[in-house]
PDB file of C-alpha atoms in Angstrom:
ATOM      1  CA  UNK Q  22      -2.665  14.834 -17.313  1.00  0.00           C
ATOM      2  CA  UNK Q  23      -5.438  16.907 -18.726  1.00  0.00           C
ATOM      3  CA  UNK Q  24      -6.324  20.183 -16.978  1.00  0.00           C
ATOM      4  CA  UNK Q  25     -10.296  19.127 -16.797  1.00  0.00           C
ATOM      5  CA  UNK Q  26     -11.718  18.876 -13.532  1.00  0.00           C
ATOM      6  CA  UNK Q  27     -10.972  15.295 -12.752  1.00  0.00           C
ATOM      7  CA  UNK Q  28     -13.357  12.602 -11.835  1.00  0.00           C
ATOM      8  CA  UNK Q  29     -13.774  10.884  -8.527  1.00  0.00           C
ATOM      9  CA  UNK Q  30     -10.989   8.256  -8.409  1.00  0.00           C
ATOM     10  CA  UNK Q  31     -13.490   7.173  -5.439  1.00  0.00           C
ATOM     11  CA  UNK Q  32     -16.432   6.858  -7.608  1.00  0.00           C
ATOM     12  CA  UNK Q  33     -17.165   3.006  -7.568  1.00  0.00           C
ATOM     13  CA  UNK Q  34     -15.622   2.851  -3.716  1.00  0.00           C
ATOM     14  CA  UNK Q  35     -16.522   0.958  -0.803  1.00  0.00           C
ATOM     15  CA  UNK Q  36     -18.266   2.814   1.934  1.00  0.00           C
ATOM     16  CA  UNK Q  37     -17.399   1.381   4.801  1.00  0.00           C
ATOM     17  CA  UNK Q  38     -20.029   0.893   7.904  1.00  0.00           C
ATOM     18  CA  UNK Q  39     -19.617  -0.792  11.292  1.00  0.00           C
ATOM     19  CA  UNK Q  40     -20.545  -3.979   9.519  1.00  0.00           C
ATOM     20  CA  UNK Q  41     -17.951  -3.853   6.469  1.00  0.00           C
ATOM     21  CA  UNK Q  42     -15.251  -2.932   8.708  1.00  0.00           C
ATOM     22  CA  UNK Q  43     -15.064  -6.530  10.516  1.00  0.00           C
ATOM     23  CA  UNK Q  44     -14.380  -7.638   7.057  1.00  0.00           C
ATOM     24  CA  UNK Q  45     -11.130  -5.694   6.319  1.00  0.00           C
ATOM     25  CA  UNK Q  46     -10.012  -5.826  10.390  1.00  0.00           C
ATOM     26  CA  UNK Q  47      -7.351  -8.640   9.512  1.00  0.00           C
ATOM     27  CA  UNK Q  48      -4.066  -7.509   7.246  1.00  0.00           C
ATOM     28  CA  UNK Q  49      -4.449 -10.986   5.638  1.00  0.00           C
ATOM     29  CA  UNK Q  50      -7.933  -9.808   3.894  1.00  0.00           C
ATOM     30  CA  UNK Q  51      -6.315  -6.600   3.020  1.00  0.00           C
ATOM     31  CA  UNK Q  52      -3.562  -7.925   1.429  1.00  0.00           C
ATOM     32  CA  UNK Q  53      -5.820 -10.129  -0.825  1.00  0.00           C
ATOM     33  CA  UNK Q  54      -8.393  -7.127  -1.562  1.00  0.00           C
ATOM     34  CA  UNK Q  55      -5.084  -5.096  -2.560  1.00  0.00           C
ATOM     35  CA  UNK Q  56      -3.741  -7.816  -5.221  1.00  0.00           C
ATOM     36  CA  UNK Q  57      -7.191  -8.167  -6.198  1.00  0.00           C
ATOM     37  CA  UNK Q  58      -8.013  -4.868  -7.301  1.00  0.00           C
ATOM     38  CA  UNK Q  59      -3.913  -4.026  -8.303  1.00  0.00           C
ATOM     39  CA  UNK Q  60      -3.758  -6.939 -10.679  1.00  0.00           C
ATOM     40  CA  UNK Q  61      -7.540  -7.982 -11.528  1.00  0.00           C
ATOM     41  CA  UNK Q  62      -9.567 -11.414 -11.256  1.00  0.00           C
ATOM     42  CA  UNK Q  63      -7.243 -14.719  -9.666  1.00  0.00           C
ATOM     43  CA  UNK Q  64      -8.423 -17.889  -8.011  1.00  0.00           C
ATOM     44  CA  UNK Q  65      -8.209 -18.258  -4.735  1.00  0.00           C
ATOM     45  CA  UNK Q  66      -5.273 -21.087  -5.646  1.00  0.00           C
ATOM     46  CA  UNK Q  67      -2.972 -18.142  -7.653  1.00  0.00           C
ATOM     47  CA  UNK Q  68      -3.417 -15.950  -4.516  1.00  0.00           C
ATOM     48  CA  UNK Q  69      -2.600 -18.750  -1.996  1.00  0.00           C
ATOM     49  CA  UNK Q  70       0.736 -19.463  -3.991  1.00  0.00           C
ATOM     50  CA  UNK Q  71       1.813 -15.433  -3.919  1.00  0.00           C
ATOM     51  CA  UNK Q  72       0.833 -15.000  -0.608  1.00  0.00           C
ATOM     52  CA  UNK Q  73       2.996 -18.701   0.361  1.00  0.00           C
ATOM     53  CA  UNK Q  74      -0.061 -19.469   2.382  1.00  0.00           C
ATOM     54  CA  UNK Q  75      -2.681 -22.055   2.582  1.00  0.00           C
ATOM     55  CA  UNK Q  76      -5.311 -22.475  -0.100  1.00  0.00           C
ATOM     56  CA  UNK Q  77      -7.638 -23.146   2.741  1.00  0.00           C
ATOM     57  CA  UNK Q  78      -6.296 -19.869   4.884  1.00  0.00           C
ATOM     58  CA  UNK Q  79      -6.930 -17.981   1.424  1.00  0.00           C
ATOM     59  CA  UNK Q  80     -10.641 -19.437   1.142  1.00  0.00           C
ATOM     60  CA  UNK Q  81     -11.841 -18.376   4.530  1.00  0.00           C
ATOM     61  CA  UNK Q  82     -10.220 -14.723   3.806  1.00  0.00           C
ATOM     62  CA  UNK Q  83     -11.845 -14.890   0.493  1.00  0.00           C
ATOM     63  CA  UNK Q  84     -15.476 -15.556   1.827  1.00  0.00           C
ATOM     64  CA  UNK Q  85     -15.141 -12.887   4.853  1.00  0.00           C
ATOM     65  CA  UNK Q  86     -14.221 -10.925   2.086  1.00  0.00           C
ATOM     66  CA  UNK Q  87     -17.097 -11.711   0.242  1.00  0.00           C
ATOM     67  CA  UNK Q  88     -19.908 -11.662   2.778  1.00  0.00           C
ATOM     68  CA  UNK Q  89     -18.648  -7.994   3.417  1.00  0.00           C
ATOM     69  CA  UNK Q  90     -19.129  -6.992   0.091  1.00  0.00           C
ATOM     70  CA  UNK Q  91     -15.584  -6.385  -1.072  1.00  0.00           C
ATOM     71  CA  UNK Q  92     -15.254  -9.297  -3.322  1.00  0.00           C
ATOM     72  CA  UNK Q  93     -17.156 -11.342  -5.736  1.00  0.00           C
ATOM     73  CA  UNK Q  94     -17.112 -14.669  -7.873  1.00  0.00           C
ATOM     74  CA  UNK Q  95     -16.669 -14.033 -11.553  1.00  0.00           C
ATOM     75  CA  UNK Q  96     -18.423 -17.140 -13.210  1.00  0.00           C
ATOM     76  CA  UNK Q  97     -17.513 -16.178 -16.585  1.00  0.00           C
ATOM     77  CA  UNK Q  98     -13.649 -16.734 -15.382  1.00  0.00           C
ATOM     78  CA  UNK Q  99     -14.684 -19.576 -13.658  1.00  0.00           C
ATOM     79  CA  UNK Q 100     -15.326 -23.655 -13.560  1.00  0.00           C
ATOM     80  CA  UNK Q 101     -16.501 -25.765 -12.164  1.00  0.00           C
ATOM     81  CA  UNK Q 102     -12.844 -26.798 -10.662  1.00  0.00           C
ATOM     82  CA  UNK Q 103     -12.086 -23.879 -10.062  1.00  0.00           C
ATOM     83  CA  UNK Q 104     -13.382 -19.872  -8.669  1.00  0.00           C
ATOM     84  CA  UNK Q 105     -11.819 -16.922 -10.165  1.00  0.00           C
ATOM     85  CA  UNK Q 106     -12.756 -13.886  -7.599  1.00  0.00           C
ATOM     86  CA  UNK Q 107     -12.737  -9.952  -8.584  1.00  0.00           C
ATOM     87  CA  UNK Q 108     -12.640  -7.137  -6.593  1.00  0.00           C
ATOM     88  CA  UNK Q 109     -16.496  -5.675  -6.029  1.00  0.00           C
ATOM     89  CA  UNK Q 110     -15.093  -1.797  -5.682  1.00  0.00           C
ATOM     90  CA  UNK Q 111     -12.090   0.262  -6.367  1.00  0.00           C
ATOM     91  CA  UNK Q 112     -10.876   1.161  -3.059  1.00  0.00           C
ATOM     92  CA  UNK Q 113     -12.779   1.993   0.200  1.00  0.00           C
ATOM     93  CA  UNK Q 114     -13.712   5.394   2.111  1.00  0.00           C
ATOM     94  CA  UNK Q 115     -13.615   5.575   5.892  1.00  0.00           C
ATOM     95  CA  UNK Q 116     -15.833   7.950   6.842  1.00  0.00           C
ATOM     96  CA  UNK Q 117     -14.158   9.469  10.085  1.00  0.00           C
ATOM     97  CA  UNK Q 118     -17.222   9.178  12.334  1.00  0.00           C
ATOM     98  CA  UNK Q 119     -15.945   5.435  12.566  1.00  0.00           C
ATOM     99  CA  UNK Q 120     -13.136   6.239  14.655  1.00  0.00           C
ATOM    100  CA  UNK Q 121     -15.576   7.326  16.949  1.00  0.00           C
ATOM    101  CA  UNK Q 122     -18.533   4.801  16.723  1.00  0.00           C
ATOM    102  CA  UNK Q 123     -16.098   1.638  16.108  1.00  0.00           C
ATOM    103  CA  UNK Q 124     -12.636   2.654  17.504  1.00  0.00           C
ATOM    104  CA  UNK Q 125     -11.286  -1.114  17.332  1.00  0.00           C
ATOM    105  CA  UNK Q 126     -12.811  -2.019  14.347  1.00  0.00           C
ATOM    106  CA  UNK Q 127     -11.379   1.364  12.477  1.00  0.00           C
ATOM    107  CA  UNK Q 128      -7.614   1.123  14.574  1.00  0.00           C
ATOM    108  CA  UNK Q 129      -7.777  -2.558  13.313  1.00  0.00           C
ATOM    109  CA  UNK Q 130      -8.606  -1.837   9.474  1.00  0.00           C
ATOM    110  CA  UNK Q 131      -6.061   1.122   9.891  1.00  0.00           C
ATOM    111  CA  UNK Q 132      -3.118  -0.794  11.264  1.00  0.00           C
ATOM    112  CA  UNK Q 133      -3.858  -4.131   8.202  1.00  0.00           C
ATOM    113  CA  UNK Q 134      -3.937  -0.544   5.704  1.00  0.00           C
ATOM    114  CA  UNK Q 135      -0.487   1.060   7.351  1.00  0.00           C
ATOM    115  CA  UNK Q 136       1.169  -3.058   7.390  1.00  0.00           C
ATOM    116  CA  UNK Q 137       0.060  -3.065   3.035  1.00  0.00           C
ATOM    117  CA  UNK Q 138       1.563   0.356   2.673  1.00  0.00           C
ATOM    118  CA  UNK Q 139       4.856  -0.718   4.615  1.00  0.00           C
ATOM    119  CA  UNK Q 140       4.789  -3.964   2.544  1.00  0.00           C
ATOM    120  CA  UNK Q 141       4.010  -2.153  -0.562  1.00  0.00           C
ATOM    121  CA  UNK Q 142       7.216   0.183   0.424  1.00  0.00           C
ATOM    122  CA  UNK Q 143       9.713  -2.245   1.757  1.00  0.00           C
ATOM    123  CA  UNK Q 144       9.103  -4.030  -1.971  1.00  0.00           C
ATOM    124  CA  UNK Q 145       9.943  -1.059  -3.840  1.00  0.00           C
ATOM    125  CA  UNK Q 146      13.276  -0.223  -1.686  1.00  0.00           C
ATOM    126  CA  UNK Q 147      14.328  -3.692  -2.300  1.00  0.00           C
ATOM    127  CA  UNK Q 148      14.030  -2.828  -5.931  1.00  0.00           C
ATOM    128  CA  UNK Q 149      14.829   0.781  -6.124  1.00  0.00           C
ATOM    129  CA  UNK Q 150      17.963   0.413  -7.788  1.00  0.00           C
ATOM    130  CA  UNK Q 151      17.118  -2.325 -10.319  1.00  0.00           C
ATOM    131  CA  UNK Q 152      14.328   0.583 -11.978  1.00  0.00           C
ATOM    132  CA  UNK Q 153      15.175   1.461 -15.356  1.00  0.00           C
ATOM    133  CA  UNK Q 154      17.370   4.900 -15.572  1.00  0.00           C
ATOM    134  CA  UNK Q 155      14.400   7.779 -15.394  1.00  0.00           C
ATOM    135  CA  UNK Q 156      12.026   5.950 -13.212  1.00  0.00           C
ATOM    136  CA  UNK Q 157      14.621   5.168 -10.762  1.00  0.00           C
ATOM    137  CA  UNK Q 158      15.623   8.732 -10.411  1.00  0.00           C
ATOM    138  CA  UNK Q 159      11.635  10.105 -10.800  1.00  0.00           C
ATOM    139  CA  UNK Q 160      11.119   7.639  -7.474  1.00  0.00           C
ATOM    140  CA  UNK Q 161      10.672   9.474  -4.501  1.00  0.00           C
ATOM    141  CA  UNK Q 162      10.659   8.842  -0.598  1.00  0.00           C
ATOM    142  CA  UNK Q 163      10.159  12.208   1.080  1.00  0.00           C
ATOM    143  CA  UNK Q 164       8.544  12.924   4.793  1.00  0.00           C
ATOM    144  CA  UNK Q 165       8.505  16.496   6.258  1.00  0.00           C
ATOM    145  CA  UNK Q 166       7.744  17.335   9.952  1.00  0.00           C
ATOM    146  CA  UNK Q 167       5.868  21.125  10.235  1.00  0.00           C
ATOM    147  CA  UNK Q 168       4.343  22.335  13.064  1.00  0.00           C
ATOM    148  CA  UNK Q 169       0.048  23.207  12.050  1.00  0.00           C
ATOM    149  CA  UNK Q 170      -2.753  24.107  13.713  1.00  0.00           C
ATOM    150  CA  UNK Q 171      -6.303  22.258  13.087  1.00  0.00           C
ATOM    151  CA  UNK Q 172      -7.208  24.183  10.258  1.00  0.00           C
ATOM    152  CA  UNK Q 173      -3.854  24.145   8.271  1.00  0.00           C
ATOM    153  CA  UNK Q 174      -3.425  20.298   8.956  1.00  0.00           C
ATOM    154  CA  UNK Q 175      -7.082  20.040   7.474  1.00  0.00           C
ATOM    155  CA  UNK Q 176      -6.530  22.215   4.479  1.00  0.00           C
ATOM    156  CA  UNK Q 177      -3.163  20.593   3.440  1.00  0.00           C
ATOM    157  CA  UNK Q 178      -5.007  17.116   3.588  1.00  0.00           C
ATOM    158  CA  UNK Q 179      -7.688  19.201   0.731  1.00  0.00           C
ATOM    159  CA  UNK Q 180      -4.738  20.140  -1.092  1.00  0.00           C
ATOM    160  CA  UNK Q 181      -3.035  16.614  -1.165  1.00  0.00           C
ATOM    161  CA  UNK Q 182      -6.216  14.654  -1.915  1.00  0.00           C
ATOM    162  CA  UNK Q 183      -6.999  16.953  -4.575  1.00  0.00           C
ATOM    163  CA  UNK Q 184      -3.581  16.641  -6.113  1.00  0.00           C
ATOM    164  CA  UNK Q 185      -3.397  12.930  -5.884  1.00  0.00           C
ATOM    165  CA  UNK Q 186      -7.285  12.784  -7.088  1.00  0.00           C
ATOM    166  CA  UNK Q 187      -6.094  14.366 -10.252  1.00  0.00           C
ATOM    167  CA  UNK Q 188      -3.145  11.794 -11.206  1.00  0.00           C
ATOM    168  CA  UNK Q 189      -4.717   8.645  -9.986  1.00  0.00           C
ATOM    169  CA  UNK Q 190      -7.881   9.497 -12.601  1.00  0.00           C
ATOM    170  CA  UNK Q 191      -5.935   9.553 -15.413  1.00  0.00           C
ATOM    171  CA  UNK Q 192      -6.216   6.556 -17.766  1.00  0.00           C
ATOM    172  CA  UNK Q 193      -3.668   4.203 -18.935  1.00  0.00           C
ATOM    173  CA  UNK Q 194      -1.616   5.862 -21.619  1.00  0.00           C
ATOM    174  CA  UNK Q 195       1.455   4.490 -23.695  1.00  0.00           C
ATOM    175  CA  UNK Q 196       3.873   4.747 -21.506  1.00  0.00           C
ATOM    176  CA  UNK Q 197       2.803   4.576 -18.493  1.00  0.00           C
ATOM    177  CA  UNK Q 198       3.119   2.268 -15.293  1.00  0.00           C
ATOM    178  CA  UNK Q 199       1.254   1.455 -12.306  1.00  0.00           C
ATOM    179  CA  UNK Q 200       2.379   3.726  -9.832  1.00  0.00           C
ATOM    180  CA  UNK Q 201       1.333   3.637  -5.991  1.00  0.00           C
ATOM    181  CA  UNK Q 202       1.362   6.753  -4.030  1.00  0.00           C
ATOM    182  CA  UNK Q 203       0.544   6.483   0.044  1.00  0.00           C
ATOM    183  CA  UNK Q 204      -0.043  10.205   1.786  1.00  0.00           C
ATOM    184  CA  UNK Q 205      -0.397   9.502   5.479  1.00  0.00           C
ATOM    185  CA  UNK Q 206      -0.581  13.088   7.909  1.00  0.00           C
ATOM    186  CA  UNK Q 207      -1.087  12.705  11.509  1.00  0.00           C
ATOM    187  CA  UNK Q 208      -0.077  14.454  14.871  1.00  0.00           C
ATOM    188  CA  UNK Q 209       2.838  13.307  16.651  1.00  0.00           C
ATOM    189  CA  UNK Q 210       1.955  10.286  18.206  1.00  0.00           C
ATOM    190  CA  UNK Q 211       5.040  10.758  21.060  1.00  0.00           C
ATOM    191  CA  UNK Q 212       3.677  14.616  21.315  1.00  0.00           C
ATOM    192  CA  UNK Q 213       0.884  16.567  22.865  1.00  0.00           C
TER     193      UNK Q 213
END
């Protein structure tokens, strides 16, 4: 990790409007838009066979996806058989006044994001063990509870972002491995 001030790891993001949210409201389309930008380009075939779905299920996800802007047809991947499909953006910002303008729409999107995190995380327990010696010990499942007021929950999110901001711009280097790392801070839901 070099000790320059890091790039945006947002930089070629989604912004996400009223409009673009309808297209990521269904944990099916998220799922797709996550494989698609975690493992590059596949046809809408490949990504019907990992998800164990339908190829027609997977084209109608693949075209919401695509009228909203998150995905788009790589012709030089594809024939005329077949469509190879690539992720338009590396990841998405939410700006918060959605929760406000579009509550469904951003609870929606939220709850598909929190089911691909628990996915995500219910994969890597079920391999946890199986990591080579190093990784499986540098793993790391932590949660905290603290008691904060406005301003202290707001500056620790600052503080987190920046920290993850600075690892997730670093560049593939010998060595390294893909390496997902989910930072969720929130207010008792069960408390006042």
């Amino acid at each position: 990790m070099s000790d320059e001030t890091p790039r945006d790891p947002f930089e070629n993001a989604k912004h996400l409007d009223a409009h673009s949210l309808r297209g990521l409201a269904h944990p099916l389309r998220m799922h797709i838009l996550d494989l698609l930008q975690a493992h590059g380009p596949a046809t809408g075939k490949a990504l019907a066979e990992r998800l164990e779905i339908s190829s027609a299920s997977v084209s109608y996800h693949l075209r919401r996806l695509e009228a909203h802007g998150f995905i788009h047809e790589d012709p030089e991947l594809g024939t005329s058989r077949e469509r190879w499909w690539r992720a338009s953006h590396r990841g998405f910002r939410f700006p918060e006044h959605l929760d406000t303008d579009e509550p469904e729409l951003s609870t929606a999107v939220r709850t598909a994001l929190a089911a691909s995190w628990g996915r995500d995380l219910a994969a890597a327990v079920e391999g946890w063990a199986a990591q080579p010696e190093g990784w499986r010990e540098a793993q790391v499942m932590a949660g905290r509870s603290a008691h904060l007021t406005l301003e202290q929950l707001e500056g620790l999110r600052r503080e987190v972002r920046a920290l993850l901001d600075r690892y997730a711009c670093e560049d593939p280097a010998p060595g390294t491995r893909p390496v997902h790392v989910r930072f969720a801070a929130f207010p008792d839901p069960g408390g006042r």
